[in-house]
PDB file of C-alpha atoms in Angstrom:
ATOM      1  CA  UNK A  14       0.000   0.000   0.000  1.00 45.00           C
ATOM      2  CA  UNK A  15       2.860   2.237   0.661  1.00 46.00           C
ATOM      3  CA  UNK A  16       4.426   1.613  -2.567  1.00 47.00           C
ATOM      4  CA  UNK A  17       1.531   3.773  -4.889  1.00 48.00           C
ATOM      5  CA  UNK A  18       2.348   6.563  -2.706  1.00 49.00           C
ATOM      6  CA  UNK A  19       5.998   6.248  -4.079  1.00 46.00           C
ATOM      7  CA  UNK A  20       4.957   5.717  -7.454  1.00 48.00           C
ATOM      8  CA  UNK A  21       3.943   9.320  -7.484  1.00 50.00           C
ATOM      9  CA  UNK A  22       6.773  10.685  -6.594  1.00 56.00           C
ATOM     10  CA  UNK A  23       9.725   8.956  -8.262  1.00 59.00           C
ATOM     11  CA  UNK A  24       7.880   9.382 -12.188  1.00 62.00           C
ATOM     12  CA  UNK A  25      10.731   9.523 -14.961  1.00 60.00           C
ATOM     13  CA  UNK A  26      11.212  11.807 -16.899  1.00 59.00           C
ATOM     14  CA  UNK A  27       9.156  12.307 -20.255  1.00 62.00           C
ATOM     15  CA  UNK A  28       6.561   9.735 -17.971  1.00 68.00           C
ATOM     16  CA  UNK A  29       3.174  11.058 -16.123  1.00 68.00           C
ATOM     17  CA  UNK A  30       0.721   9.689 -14.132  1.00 73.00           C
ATOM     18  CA  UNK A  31      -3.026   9.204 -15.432  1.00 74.00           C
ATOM     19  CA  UNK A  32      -5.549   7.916 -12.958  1.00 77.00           C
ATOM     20  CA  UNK A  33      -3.690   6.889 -10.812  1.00 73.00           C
ATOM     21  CA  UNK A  34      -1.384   4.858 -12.963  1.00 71.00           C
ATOM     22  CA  UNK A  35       2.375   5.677 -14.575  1.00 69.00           C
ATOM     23  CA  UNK A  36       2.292   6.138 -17.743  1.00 69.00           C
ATOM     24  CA  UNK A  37       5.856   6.021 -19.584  1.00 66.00           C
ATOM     25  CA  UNK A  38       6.255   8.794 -21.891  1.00 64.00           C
ATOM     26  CA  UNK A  39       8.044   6.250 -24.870  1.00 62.00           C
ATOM     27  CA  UNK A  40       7.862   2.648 -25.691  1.00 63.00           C
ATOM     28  CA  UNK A  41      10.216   0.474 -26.920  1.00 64.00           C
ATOM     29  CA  UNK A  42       9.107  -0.144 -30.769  1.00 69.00           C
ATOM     30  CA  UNK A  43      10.931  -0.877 -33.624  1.00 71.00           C
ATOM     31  CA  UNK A  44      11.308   2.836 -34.084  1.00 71.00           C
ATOM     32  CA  UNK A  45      12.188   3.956 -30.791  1.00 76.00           C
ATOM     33  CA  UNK A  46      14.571   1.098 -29.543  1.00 79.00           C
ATOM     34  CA  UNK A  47      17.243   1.547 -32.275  1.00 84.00           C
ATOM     35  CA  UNK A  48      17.566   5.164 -31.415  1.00 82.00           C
ATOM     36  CA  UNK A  49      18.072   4.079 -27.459  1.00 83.00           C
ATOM     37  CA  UNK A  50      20.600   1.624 -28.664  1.00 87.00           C
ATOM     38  CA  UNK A  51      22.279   4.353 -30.468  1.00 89.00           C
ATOM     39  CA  UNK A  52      22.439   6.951 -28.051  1.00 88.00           C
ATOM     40  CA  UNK A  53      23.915   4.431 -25.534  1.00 89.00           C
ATOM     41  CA  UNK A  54      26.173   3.629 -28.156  1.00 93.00           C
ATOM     42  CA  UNK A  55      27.591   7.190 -28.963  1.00 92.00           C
ATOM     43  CA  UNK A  56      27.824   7.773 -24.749  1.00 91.00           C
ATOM     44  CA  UNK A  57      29.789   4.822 -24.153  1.00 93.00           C
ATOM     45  CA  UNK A  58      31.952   5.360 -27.110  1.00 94.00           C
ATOM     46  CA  UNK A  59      32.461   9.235 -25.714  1.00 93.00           C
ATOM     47  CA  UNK A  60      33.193   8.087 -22.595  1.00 91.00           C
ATOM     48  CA  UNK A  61      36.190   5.638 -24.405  1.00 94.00           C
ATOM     49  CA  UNK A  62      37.332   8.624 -26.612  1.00 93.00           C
ATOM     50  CA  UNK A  63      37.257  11.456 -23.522  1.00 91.00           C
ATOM     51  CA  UNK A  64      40.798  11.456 -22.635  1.00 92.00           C
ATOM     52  CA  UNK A  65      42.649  11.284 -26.063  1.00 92.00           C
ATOM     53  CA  UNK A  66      40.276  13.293 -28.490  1.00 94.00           C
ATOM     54  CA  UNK A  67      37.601  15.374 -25.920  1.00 94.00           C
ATOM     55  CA  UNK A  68      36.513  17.551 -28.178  1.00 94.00           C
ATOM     56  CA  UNK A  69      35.162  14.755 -30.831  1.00 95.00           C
ATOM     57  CA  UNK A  70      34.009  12.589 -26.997  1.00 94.00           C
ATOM     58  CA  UNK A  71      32.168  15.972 -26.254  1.00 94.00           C
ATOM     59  CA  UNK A  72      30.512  15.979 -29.305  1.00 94.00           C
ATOM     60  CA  UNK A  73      29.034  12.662 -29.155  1.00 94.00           C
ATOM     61  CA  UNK A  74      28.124  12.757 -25.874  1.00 93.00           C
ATOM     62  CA  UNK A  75      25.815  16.009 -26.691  1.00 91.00           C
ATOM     63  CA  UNK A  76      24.573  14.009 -29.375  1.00 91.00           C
ATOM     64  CA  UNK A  77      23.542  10.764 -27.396  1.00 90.00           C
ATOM     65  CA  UNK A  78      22.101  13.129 -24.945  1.00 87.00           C
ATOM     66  CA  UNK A  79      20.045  14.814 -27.631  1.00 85.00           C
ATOM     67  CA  UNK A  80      18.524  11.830 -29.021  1.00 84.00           C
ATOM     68  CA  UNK A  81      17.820  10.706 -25.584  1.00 80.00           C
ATOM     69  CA  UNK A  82      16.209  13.837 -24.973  1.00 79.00           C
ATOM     70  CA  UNK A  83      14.021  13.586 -28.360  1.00 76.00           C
ATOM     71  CA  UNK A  84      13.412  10.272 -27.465  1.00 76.00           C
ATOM     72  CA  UNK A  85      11.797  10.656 -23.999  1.00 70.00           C
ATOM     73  CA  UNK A  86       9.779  13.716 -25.992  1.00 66.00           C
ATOM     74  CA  UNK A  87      11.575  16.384 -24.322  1.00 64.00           C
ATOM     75  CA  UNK A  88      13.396  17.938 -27.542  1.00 61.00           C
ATOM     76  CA  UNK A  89      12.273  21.350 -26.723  1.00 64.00           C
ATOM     77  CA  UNK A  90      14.392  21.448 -23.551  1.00 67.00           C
ATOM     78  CA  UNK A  91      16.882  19.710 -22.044  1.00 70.00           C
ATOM     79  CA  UNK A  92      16.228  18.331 -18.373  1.00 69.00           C
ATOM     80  CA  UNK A  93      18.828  18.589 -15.594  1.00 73.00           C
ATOM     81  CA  UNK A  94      19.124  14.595 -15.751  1.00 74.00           C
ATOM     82  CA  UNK A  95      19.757  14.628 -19.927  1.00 77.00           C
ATOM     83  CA  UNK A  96      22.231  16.667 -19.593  1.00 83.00           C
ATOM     84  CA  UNK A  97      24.280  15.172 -16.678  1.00 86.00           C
ATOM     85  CA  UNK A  98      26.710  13.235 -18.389  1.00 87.00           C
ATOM     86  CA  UNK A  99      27.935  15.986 -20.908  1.00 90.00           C
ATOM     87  CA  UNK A 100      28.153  18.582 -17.666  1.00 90.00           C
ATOM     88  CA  UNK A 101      30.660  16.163 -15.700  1.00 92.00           C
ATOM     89  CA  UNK A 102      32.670  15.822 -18.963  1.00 93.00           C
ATOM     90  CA  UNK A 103      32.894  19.824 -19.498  1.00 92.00           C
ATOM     91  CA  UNK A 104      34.264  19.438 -15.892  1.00 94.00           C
ATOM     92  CA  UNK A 105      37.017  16.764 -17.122  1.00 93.00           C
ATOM     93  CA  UNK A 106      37.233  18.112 -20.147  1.00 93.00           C
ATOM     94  CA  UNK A 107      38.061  21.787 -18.312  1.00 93.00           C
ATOM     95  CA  UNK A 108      40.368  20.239 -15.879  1.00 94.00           C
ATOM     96  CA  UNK A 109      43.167  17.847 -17.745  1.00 93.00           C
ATOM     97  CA  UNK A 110      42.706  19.875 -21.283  1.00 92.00           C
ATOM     98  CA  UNK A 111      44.386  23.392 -22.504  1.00 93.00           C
ATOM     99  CA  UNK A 112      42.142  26.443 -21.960  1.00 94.00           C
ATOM    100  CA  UNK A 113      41.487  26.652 -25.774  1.00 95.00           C
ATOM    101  CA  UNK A 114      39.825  23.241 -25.978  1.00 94.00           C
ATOM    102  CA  UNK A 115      37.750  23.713 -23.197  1.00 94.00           C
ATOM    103  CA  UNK A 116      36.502  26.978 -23.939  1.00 95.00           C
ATOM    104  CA  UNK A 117      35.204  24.893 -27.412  1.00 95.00           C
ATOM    105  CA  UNK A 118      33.520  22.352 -25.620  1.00 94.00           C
ATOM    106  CA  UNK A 119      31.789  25.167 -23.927  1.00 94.00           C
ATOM    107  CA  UNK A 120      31.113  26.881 -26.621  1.00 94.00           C
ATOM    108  CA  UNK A 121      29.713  23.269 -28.046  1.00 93.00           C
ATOM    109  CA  UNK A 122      27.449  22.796 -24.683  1.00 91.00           C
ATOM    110  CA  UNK A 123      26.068  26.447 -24.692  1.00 91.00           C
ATOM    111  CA  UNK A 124      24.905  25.686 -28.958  1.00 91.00           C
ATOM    112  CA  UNK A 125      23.191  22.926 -28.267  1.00 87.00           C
ATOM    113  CA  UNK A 126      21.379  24.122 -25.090  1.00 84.00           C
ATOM    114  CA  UNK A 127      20.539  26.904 -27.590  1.00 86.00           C
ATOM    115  CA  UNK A 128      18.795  24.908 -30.430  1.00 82.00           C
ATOM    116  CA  UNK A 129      15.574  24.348 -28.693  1.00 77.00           C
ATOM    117  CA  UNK A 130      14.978  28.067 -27.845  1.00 77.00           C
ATOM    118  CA  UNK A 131      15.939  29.174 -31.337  1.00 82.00           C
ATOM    119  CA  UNK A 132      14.040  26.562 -33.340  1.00 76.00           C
ATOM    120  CA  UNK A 133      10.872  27.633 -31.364  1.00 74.00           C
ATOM    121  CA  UNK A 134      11.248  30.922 -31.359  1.00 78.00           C
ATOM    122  CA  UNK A 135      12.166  30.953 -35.117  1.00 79.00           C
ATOM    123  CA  UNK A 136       9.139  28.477 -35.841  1.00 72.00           C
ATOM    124  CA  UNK A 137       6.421  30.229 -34.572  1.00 59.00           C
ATOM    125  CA  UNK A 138       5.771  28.333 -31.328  1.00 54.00           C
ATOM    126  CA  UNK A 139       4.112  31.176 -29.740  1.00 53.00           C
ATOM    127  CA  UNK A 140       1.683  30.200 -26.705  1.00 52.00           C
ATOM    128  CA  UNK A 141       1.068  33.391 -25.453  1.00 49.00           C
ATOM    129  CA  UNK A 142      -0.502  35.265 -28.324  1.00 47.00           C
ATOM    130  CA  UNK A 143      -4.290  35.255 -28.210  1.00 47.00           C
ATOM    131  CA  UNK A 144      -7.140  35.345 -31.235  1.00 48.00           C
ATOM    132  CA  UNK A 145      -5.974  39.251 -31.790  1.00 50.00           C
ATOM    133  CA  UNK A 146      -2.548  38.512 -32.568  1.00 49.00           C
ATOM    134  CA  UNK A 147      -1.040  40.469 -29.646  1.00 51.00           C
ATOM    135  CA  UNK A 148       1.191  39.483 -27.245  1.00 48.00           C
ATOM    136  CA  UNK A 149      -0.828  40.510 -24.064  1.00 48.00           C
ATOM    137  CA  UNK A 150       3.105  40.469 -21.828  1.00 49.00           C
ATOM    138  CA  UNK A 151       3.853  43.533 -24.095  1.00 47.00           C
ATOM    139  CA  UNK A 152       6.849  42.034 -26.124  1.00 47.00           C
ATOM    140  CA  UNK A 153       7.035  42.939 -29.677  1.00 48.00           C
ATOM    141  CA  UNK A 154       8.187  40.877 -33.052  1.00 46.00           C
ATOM    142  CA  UNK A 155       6.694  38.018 -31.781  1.00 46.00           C
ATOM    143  CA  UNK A 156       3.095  38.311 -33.433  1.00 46.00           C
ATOM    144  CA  UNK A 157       2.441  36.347 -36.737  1.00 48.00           C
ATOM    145  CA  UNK A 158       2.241  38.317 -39.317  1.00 47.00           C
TER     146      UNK A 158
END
C-alpha cells in the first residue's frame, strides 16, 4: 500500500501519471529502440574517446544526450538529468585539457542548449498570443504576421 504513494513521486522523466497509474512517456518499438541503442552507443563510445580526443568525446556525448532527450519527448528542452553526463565531462574536459579546448567544448554545450529556444522561437511556437494577434506580456516581433 505504501508503494503507490511512491509511485507518485519517483515518475521519470518524459513519464506522467493518469488515474492513478504511470504512464511512460516512450515505448520500446521498432522505431524507438534503435535510437536508445544508439544513443547508448555514442555515450559509451564518448566516454572511451574522452581522454585522447575530448573535443570529438564531447561531441558525441551532446549528441547521445540529444537523441535521448528527443526520445523521452523532451526535444524542446533539455532536463537537468539529460544533460548530466555531458556537464561532468565539461568538468574533465576543463580540468586535464588546454584552456582553448575547453573553452570549445563550452562553446559546443552552450549551442546545443541553444537549439531548442531558437528553433521555437524561429518556428512560430508562440503560446502566449491570443485570437488578436497580440502578445498581451507587451513584447514585440513576436506576433504572426
Amino acid at each position: 500500500m505504501g508503494f503507490a504513494c511512491v509511485d507518485e513521486f519517483f515518475v521519470l522523466p518524459g513519464d506522467y501519471v493518469r488515474d492513478g497509474q504511470i504512464v511512460p512517456g516512450f515505448d520500446l518499438t521498432y522505431v524507438s529502440a534503435p535510437i536508445l541503442l544508439g544513443a547508448a552507443a555514442l555515450v559509451l563510445t564518448a566516454c572511451r574517446l574522452l581522454r585522447g580526443r575530448p573535443l570529438v568525446a564531447y561531441g558525441l556525448l551532446l549528441l547521445g544526450s540529444a537523441f535521448g532527450a528527443a526520445l523521452l519527448g523532451q526535444a524542446d528542452e533539455f532536463p537537468l538529468v539529460q544533460f548530466l553526463a555531458p556537464d561532468v565531462a565539461l568538468y574533465f574536459v576543463a580540468a586535464s585539457t588546454a584552456r582553448r579546448t575547453s573553452a570549445c567544448a563550452a562553446g559546443m554545450a552552450l549551442t546545443v542548449l541553444m537549439i531548442p529556444l531558437t528553433v521555437r522561437l524561429s518556428g512560430g511556437q508562440h503560446q502566449h498570443i491570443g485570437a488578436t494577434g497580440r502578445c498581451p506580456h507587451g513584447v514585440r516581433g513576436l506576433a504572426p504576421r
